Short mmCIF file of C-alpha atoms and ligand atoms in Angstrom, two decimals:
data_model
loop_
_atom_site.label_atom_id
_atom_site.label_comp_id
_atom_site.label_asym_id
_atom_site.label_seq_id
_atom_site.Cartn_x
_atom_site.Cartn_y
_atom_site.Cartn_z
CA MET A 17 85.82 81.74 97.06
CA ALA A 18 86.86 85.21 98.10
CA SER A 19 83.90 87.44 97.65
CA ILE A 20 83.33 90.08 100.31
CA SER A 21 80.07 91.35 101.60
CA LEU A 22 79.57 94.25 104.00
CA LYS A 23 76.12 94.56 105.53
CA ALA A 24 75.00 97.75 107.29
CA VAL A 25 78.53 98.28 108.56
CA GLN A 26 78.94 101.15 110.97
CA LYS A 27 81.94 102.46 112.88
CA ALA A 28 82.19 105.09 115.57
CA TYR A 29 85.22 105.77 117.74
CA GLY A 30 84.10 106.17 121.36
CA ASP A 31 81.02 108.37 121.58
CA GLN A 32 81.99 110.46 118.54
CA ALA A 33 79.84 110.73 115.41
CA PRO A 34 80.15 107.66 113.17
CA VAL A 35 83.12 107.59 110.81
CA ILE A 36 81.44 104.93 108.65
CA ARG A 37 77.67 104.88 108.26
CA GLU A 38 75.42 102.12 106.99
CA VAL A 39 77.80 100.76 104.39
CA ASP A 40 76.34 97.98 102.22
CA LEU A 41 78.71 96.58 99.68
CA GLU A 42 79.31 93.47 97.57
CA ILE A 43 82.77 92.74 96.17
CA GLY A 44 82.85 89.80 93.78
CA GLU A 45 85.44 87.08 93.41
CA HIS A 46 88.42 88.36 91.41
CA GLU A 47 87.00 91.88 91.49
CA PHE A 48 89.32 94.86 91.91
CA CYS A 49 87.47 97.24 94.18
CA VAL A 50 88.84 100.68 95.01
CA PHE A 51 87.77 102.73 98.04
CA LEU A 52 88.20 106.31 96.90
CA GLY A 53 87.69 109.58 98.69
CA PRO A 54 89.42 112.57 100.19
CA SER A 55 91.74 112.17 103.16
CA GLY A 56 89.91 111.43 106.41
CA CYS A 57 86.72 110.10 104.82
CA GLY A 58 87.06 106.63 106.37
CA LYS A 59 88.69 104.53 103.62
CA SER A 60 91.35 102.98 105.86
CA THR A 61 88.82 102.38 108.63
CA LEU A 62 86.61 100.43 106.23
CA LEU A 63 89.57 98.41 104.95
CA ARG A 64 90.79 97.69 108.47
CA MET A 65 87.39 96.36 109.40
CA ILE A 66 87.66 93.83 106.56
CA ALA A 67 91.12 92.85 107.90
CA TRP A 68 90.01 92.59 111.56
CA LEU A 69 92.40 95.38 112.53
CA GLU A 70 89.37 97.38 113.64
CA ASP A 71 86.19 96.29 115.42
CA LEU A 72 82.83 97.01 113.86
CA SER A 73 80.39 99.11 115.86
CA GLU A 74 77.53 97.53 113.95
CA GLY A 75 76.92 95.34 110.91
CA GLU A 76 78.41 92.22 109.37
CA VAL A 77 81.47 91.36 107.30
CA TRP A 78 81.28 88.22 105.15
CA ILE A 79 84.28 86.77 103.32
CA GLY A 80 83.90 83.81 100.97
CA GLY A 81 80.35 83.23 102.16
CA GLN A 82 81.34 83.10 105.83
CA LEU A 83 80.40 85.60 108.53
CA VAL A 84 83.79 86.69 109.87
CA ASN A 85 82.91 89.32 112.50
CA HIS A 86 84.60 87.21 115.16
CA VAL A 87 87.19 85.47 112.99
CA PRO A 88 90.78 86.66 113.56
CA ALA A 89 92.78 88.15 110.70
CA ALA A 90 94.98 85.08 110.21
CA GLN A 91 91.94 82.89 109.52
CA ARG A 92 90.17 85.33 107.22
CA GLY A 93 92.37 84.58 104.23
CA VAL A 94 93.30 88.23 103.78
CA ALA A 95 96.72 89.82 103.31
CA MET A 96 97.32 93.52 103.74
CA VAL A 97 99.89 95.80 102.13
CA PHE A 98 100.44 99.14 103.85
CA GLN A 99 101.62 102.51 102.62
CA SER A 100 104.59 102.33 105.00
CA TYR A 101 105.70 98.86 103.71
CA ALA A 102 106.19 97.68 107.34
CA LEU A 103 109.22 95.52 106.52
CA PHE A 104 111.45 94.12 109.26
CA PRO A 105 114.73 96.06 108.96
CA HIS A 106 116.88 93.30 110.46
CA MET A 107 115.64 90.67 107.99
CA THR A 108 116.67 90.15 104.38
CA VAL A 109 114.16 90.35 101.54
CA TYR A 110 113.91 86.55 101.60
CA GLN A 111 113.34 86.45 105.35
CA ASN A 112 110.76 89.23 105.18
CA MET A 113 108.82 87.37 102.51
CA ALA A 114 109.14 84.02 104.32
CA PHE A 115 108.19 85.36 107.75
CA GLY A 116 104.42 84.80 107.63
CA LEU A 117 104.81 81.29 106.21
CA LYS A 118 107.36 80.42 108.89
CA LEU A 119 104.96 81.58 111.59
CA ALA A 120 102.30 79.35 110.04
CA LYS A 121 104.78 76.45 110.30
CA THR A 122 104.89 75.89 106.54
CA PRO A 123 107.49 73.24 105.53
CA LYS A 124 110.82 74.79 104.57
CA ALA A 125 110.81 73.48 101.00
CA GLU A 126 107.38 74.95 100.39
CA ILE A 127 108.45 78.32 101.81
CA GLU A 128 111.44 78.27 99.48
CA ARG A 129 109.27 77.46 96.48
CA LYS A 130 106.67 80.15 97.24
CA VAL A 131 109.18 82.90 98.00
CA ARG A 132 111.18 82.16 94.83
CA GLN A 133 108.01 82.12 92.75
CA ALA A 134 106.82 85.47 94.17
CA ALA A 135 110.31 86.93 93.75
CA GLN A 136 110.23 85.94 90.11
CA VAL A 137 106.84 87.53 89.51
CA LEU A 138 107.98 90.73 91.23
CA GLN A 139 111.49 90.76 89.74
CA LEU A 140 113.10 90.54 93.16
CA GLU A 141 115.23 87.46 92.51
CA ALA A 142 118.51 89.37 92.51
CA LEU A 143 117.64 91.16 95.75
CA LEU A 144 116.67 88.29 98.03
CA GLU A 145 119.74 88.58 100.26
CA ARG A 146 119.56 92.36 100.64
CA TYR A 147 118.26 94.21 103.69
CA PRO A 148 115.43 96.76 103.30
CA LYS A 149 117.76 99.73 103.85
CA ALA A 150 119.60 98.79 100.65
CA LEU A 151 116.41 98.92 98.57
CA SER A 152 114.67 101.78 96.78
CA GLY A 153 111.12 102.74 97.79
CA GLY A 154 109.68 100.89 94.81
CA GLN A 155 111.65 97.72 95.63
CA ARG A 156 110.55 97.85 99.27
CA GLN A 157 106.94 98.09 98.18
CA ARG A 158 107.44 95.08 95.90
CA VAL A 159 108.79 93.12 98.87
CA ALA A 160 105.72 94.12 100.89
CA ILE A 161 103.50 92.92 98.04
CA GLY A 162 105.60 89.72 97.78
CA ARG A 163 105.04 89.05 101.46
CA ALA A 164 101.30 89.19 100.80
CA ILE A 165 101.47 87.04 97.65
CA VAL A 166 103.32 84.09 99.26
CA ARG A 167 100.42 83.62 101.64
CA GLU A 168 98.11 83.05 98.65
CA PRO A 169 95.24 84.92 100.27
CA GLY A 170 91.69 85.03 98.93
CA VAL A 171 91.68 88.79 99.43
CA PHE A 172 94.43 91.36 99.00
CA LEU A 173 93.99 94.57 100.92
CA PHE A 174 96.07 97.56 99.85
CA ASP A 175 96.11 100.81 101.81
CA GLU A 176 97.57 103.61 99.65
CA PRO A 177 100.49 101.39 98.62
CA LEU A 178 101.93 103.88 96.14
CA SER A 179 101.76 107.14 98.02
CA ASN A 180 105.38 107.05 99.22
CA LEU A 181 106.74 106.58 95.71
CA ASP A 182 107.77 109.29 93.26
CA ALA A 183 105.60 109.92 90.21
CA THR A 184 107.49 107.65 87.79
CA LEU A 185 107.64 104.70 90.17
CA ARG A 186 104.03 105.23 91.10
CA GLY A 187 103.05 104.82 87.47
CA GLN A 188 105.20 101.69 87.03
CA THR A 189 104.07 100.03 90.25
CA ARG A 190 100.45 100.78 89.41
CA ILE A 191 100.83 98.84 86.17
CA GLU A 192 102.54 95.99 88.07
CA ILE A 193 99.64 95.78 90.49
CA ALA A 194 97.17 95.66 87.60
CA ARG A 195 99.21 92.82 86.01
CA LEU A 196 99.44 90.96 89.31
CA HIS A 197 95.70 91.12 89.72
CA GLN A 198 95.28 89.33 86.42
CA GLN A 199 97.52 86.56 87.77
CA PHE A 200 95.76 86.31 91.13
CA LYS A 201 93.05 84.23 89.47
CA LYS A 202 90.32 84.05 92.07
CA ALA A 203 91.67 86.53 94.60
CA SER A 204 89.82 89.78 94.99
CA VAL A 205 91.50 93.08 95.74
CA VAL A 206 90.36 95.96 97.90
CA TYR A 207 92.52 98.98 97.30
CA VAL A 208 92.39 102.28 99.14
CA THR A 209 93.50 105.51 97.52
CA HIS A 210 92.72 109.21 97.42
CA ASP A 211 94.13 109.35 93.89
CA GLN A 212 91.43 109.23 91.26
CA ILE A 213 93.87 108.28 88.49
CA GLU A 214 94.80 105.12 90.42
CA ALA A 215 91.13 104.44 91.00
CA MET A 216 90.12 105.02 87.38
CA THR A 217 92.92 102.88 85.95
CA LEU A 218 92.88 99.96 88.40
CA ALA A 219 89.29 99.49 89.50
CA ASP A 220 86.57 97.21 88.24
CA LYS A 221 84.42 98.94 90.81
CA ILE A 222 84.92 102.24 92.61
CA VAL A 223 83.34 102.95 95.98
CA LEU A 224 83.46 106.71 96.43
CA LEU A 225 83.03 107.85 100.02
CA HIS A 226 81.67 111.23 101.04
CA ALA A 227 83.98 113.94 102.26
CA GLY A 228 84.13 114.90 105.91
CA LYS A 229 82.73 118.39 105.51
CA ASP A 230 79.29 117.20 104.59
CA THR A 231 78.15 116.30 108.09
CA GLU A 232 74.93 114.61 107.02
CA ARG A 233 76.51 112.25 104.53
CA TYR A 234 79.90 111.90 106.19
CA GLY A 235 81.08 108.29 106.22
CA SER A 236 78.51 107.04 103.76
CA ILE A 237 78.92 105.90 100.17
CA ALA A 238 78.47 108.64 97.58
CA GLN A 239 78.35 106.25 94.62
CA ILE A 240 79.39 102.74 93.64
CA GLY A 241 80.06 101.87 90.02
CA ALA A 242 82.50 101.16 87.24
CA PRO A 243 85.00 104.00 86.74
CA LEU A 244 83.38 105.33 83.55
CA ASP A 245 79.96 105.02 85.13
CA LEU A 246 80.96 107.47 87.85
CA TYR A 247 82.60 109.66 85.24
CA HIS A 248 79.70 109.86 82.81
CA ARG A 249 76.76 109.38 85.17
CA PRO A 250 77.62 110.97 88.51
CA LYS A 251 74.67 110.81 90.88
CA SER A 252 75.61 113.99 92.69
CA ARG A 253 77.61 117.16 92.41
CA PHE A 254 80.10 115.73 94.90
CA VAL A 255 80.82 112.73 92.65
CA ALA A 256 80.90 114.92 89.53
CA GLY A 257 83.43 117.25 91.16
CA PHE A 258 85.61 114.50 92.62
CA ILE A 259 85.99 112.34 89.49
CA GLY A 260 87.76 113.99 86.56
CA SER A 261 90.77 116.25 86.34
CA PRO A 262 90.68 119.19 85.88
CA ARG A 263 87.39 119.00 87.66
CA MET A 264 83.96 119.64 86.19
CA ASN A 265 82.94 123.29 85.77
CA PHE A 266 79.89 124.32 87.76
CA LEU A 267 77.75 127.23 86.55
CA PRO A 268 74.85 128.60 88.64
CA ALA A 269 71.66 128.82 86.57
CA ARG A 270 67.87 128.96 86.63
CA VAL A 271 65.32 126.75 84.86
CA VAL A 272 63.46 128.72 82.15
CA ALA A 273 61.75 125.98 80.09
CA ILE A 274 60.96 122.31 80.51
CA ALA A 275 60.41 120.18 77.39
CA ALA A 276 60.11 116.46 76.78
CA THR A 277 63.67 116.07 75.52
CA HIS A 278 65.48 118.78 77.46
CA VAL A 279 65.47 121.50 80.08
CA SER A 280 66.53 125.05 79.19
CA VAL A 281 68.43 127.01 81.77
CA ARG A 282 69.69 130.59 81.85
CA LEU A 283 73.18 131.03 83.29
CA ASP A 284 73.57 133.55 86.14
CA VAL A 285 76.89 134.77 84.76
CA GLY A 286 76.64 135.70 81.06
CA ASN A 287 72.87 135.20 80.89
CA GLU A 288 73.20 132.62 78.09
CA LEU A 289 70.44 130.11 77.39
CA ILE A 290 71.60 126.48 77.42
CA GLU A 291 69.61 123.32 76.73
CA VAL A 292 70.45 120.26 78.77
CA ALA A 293 69.29 116.75 77.83
CA VAL A 294 67.81 115.77 81.19
CA ASP A 295 64.43 114.63 82.44
CA GLY A 296 62.85 117.80 83.80
CA SER A 297 59.69 116.20 85.16
CA ASP A 298 60.69 116.88 88.78
CA LEU A 299 61.92 120.40 88.11
CA GLN A 300 60.01 123.66 88.22
CA LEU A 301 60.28 126.87 86.24
CA GLU A 302 62.60 129.39 87.93
CA GLN A 303 64.17 126.64 90.04
CA VAL A 304 67.77 127.34 90.99
CA VAL A 305 70.11 124.69 89.59
CA THR A 306 73.79 124.19 88.76
CA LEU A 307 74.88 123.27 85.27
CA GLY A 308 77.94 121.06 85.15
CA ILE A 309 80.24 120.62 82.18
CA ARG A 310 83.63 118.96 82.01
CA PRO A 311 86.61 120.89 80.56
CA GLU A 312 86.84 118.50 77.60
CA HIS A 313 83.22 119.19 76.66
CA LEU A 314 83.56 122.96 76.74
CA ALA A 315 84.59 123.14 73.13
CA PRO A 316 86.23 126.24 71.63
CA CYS A 317 84.47 127.40 68.46
CA LYS A 318 87.05 128.78 66.10
CA LEU A 319 85.03 130.08 63.18
CA ILE A 320 82.10 131.77 64.81
CA SER A 321 81.62 135.52 64.61
CA LEU A 322 81.59 137.17 68.01
CA GLU A 323 78.61 139.34 67.03
CA ILE A 324 76.37 136.35 66.52
CA GLN A 325 75.87 134.40 69.71
CA ALA A 326 75.00 130.94 68.45
CA ALA A 327 72.73 128.69 70.46
CA GLN A 328 74.35 126.50 73.12
CA THR A 329 77.41 128.71 73.42
CA ILE A 330 79.02 130.97 75.99
CA THR A 331 81.54 133.76 75.46
CA ARG A 332 84.34 134.27 77.99
CA ASN A 333 87.78 135.85 78.20
CA VAL A 334 90.88 133.69 78.37
CA SER A 335 92.80 134.66 81.52
CA LEU A 336 95.43 131.92 81.62
CA ILE A 337 96.76 129.31 79.21
CA GLU A 338 98.36 126.09 80.44
CA ALA A 339 100.09 124.65 77.38
CA LEU A 340 100.96 121.01 78.06
CA GLY A 341 102.07 120.24 74.51
CA GLU A 342 99.55 117.63 73.49
CA LEU A 343 96.72 119.81 74.83
CA SER A 344 96.13 123.16 76.46
CA TYR A 345 93.91 124.17 79.34
CA LEU A 346 92.29 127.55 78.90
CA HIS A 347 91.23 129.31 82.09
CA LEU A 348 88.25 131.54 81.44
CA ASP A 349 87.35 134.63 83.40
CA GLN A 350 83.83 134.91 84.67
CA PRO A 351 82.74 138.30 86.01
CA GLY A 352 81.82 137.71 89.64
CA GLY A 353 82.02 133.97 89.20
CA VAL A 354 84.54 131.19 89.50
CA THR A 355 87.02 130.61 86.69
CA LEU A 356 86.05 127.99 84.12
CA VAL A 357 88.50 125.58 82.52
CA ALA A 358 88.27 124.40 78.92
CA LYS A 359 90.43 121.76 77.29
CA ALA A 360 91.72 122.64 73.84
CA ALA A 361 94.07 121.16 71.27
CA GLY A 362 97.75 121.76 72.01
CA ASP A 363 98.21 123.76 68.82
CA ILE A 364 95.28 126.11 69.37
CA GLU A 365 96.20 129.73 68.74
CA VAL A 366 94.82 131.89 71.53
CA LYS A 367 95.86 135.25 72.87
CA LEU A 368 95.72 135.97 76.57
CA GLY A 369 92.72 138.20 77.27
CA ALA A 370 90.99 137.19 74.02
CA SER A 371 87.26 136.73 73.99
CA MET A 372 86.31 133.23 72.88
CA VAL A 373 83.14 131.31 72.16
CA PHE A 374 82.64 127.81 73.53
CA SER A 375 79.87 125.36 72.72
CA LEU A 376 78.13 123.29 75.39
CA PRO A 377 76.65 120.18 73.74
CA SER A 378 73.35 119.47 75.47
CA SER A 379 74.10 115.79 76.00
CA SER A 380 77.42 116.63 77.67
CA CYS A 381 75.86 118.97 80.23
CA HIS A 382 74.84 117.80 83.70
CA LEU A 383 72.28 119.46 85.93
CA PHE A 384 72.28 119.44 89.74
CA THR A 385 69.65 120.64 92.18
CA VAL A 386 70.61 122.88 95.12
CA ASP A 387 70.83 119.87 97.43
CA GLY A 388 73.49 118.41 95.13
CA PHE A 389 71.58 115.61 93.40
CA ALA A 390 71.98 115.05 89.68
CA VAL A 391 68.87 115.42 87.52
CA ALA A 392 68.34 112.20 85.53
CA GLN A 393 69.98 112.29 82.13
CA LEU A 394 68.01 111.54 78.96
CA ALA A 395 70.68 111.02 76.35
CA PRO A 396 73.24 108.28 76.77
CA ARG A 397 76.51 109.93 77.74
CA PRO A 398 78.86 110.10 74.79
CA SER A 399 82.37 108.94 75.28
CA THR A 400 84.76 111.87 75.35
CA LEU A 401 84.70 113.27 71.84
CA PRO A 402 87.85 114.59 70.28
CA PHE A 403 88.11 118.34 70.33
CA ALA A 404 87.74 118.78 66.56
CA GLN A 405 84.56 116.77 66.38
CA GLU A 406 82.83 118.77 69.11
CA SER A 407 83.82 122.16 67.82
CA ALA A 408 82.54 121.27 64.37
CA ALA A 409 79.06 121.34 65.84
CA CYS A 410 79.07 125.10 66.16
CA VAL A 411 80.96 126.10 63.02
P1 ADP X 15 91.14 107.87 105.35
O1 ADP X 15 91.84 106.57 105.30
O2 ADP X 15 90.01 107.99 104.38
O3 ADP X 15 92.07 109.04 105.23
P2 ADP X 15 90.55 107.10 108.09
O4 ADP X 15 89.76 105.87 107.92
O5 ADP X 15 91.97 106.93 108.47
O6 ADP X 15 90.42 108.01 106.79
O7 ADP X 15 89.87 108.01 109.19
C1 ADP X 15 88.52 108.38 109.12
C2 ADP X 15 88.18 109.26 110.31
O8 ADP X 15 88.27 108.51 111.52
C3 ADP X 15 89.09 110.45 110.46
O9 ADP X 15 88.33 111.57 110.79
C4 ADP X 15 90.01 110.05 111.60
O10 ADP X 15 90.42 111.17 112.32
C5 ADP X 15 89.11 109.15 112.44
N1 ADP X 15 89.88 108.11 113.16
C6 ADP X 15 90.65 107.15 112.59
N2 ADP X 15 91.19 106.35 113.55
C7 ADP X 15 90.73 106.81 114.73
C8 ADP X 15 90.92 106.41 116.12
N3 ADP X 15 91.67 105.36 116.43
N4 ADP X 15 90.27 107.13 117.05
C9 ADP X 15 89.49 108.18 116.73
N5 ADP X 15 89.27 108.60 115.47
C10 ADP X 15 89.88 107.95 114.49
MG1 MG X 16 93.89 106.18 105.10
#
């Protein structure tokens, strides 16, 4: 059993404002849970409280059905892997991996068996006699993970384990960690990162923490859910803006009609009328709102005549084209407003400065109130539709 339960956990350093506020969280056995959020939002603090490296100011931590507030790290059945690897430089790979077991007075033959087994899983067999200085960053991180594996913990705690690696190694090691998790059987994983790609690809469950600037919500959980849940059904503008890259476009607007199946808003910039499939029962006419739409849902309409402004479309000038080959990002000028980003097919023919029409499918639009909360959606969120399919809607 290695489920984790945090109950009303709070942390303040000295008499400063709390860094972690009222965190309630359940992490199931074998679950891969990612703490995600911008730098300084309290991810490491929360992880360290699970590991006993940090005292709680208030609340309870339960591991495997046992209250562990006063149980030392060694008896919690957790193993932590740090960003900095924290290997002993004067010990070989083998000695580094065996160290914890030796301390625990594990019989020599068993140490040998466990270290060799972990080395095999992590492809470190040929490196066991090397010292850390003769290893690449990726190999060092594998040794650090190996050191955790040999202890066969119920819970693996990772604090930004990939952030010192270059992009290629980061990708490879990420896949290795995902594979390892499948082999861990009952062990659960808590993994801290500020990188949403890591979070989206590794997590069963993401815990997104609020950013530090928002003083009222600082240190609390913005949303908990499966990766695609946060992506398609963000509860707030903060979540919508944090998950997804390039980030969601936000357009200031005003409510002009409320119907059973949708709310119509008029955009401040461009003055276009857009229907959004949300439940408007708590909204009022003339209410100030923000319409959110992701770059991949802002679909270029190729065949439309510029003179006829079709429903559910906006017209903007292309100010920058980022051609990535497979796809292109079009940056769109907005007079007096922030630049919008639309995702288009890589072979789209666009001229810089050209005026283009984009459709905004009503079920792909989000609506946020001025205090940042998402208005409840009516239509189930579609999965990301291919560009051609969306643009066909306005031909
Ligand atoms: P993250 O891991 O999300 O980047 P941390 O958990 O490391 O964030 O830190 C959260 C906040 O707590 C930060 O504002 C940081 O400055 C503060 N903090 C962390 N450790 C201490 C400490 N020992 N004393 C005082 N403040 C701290
Ligand atoms: Mg940290």
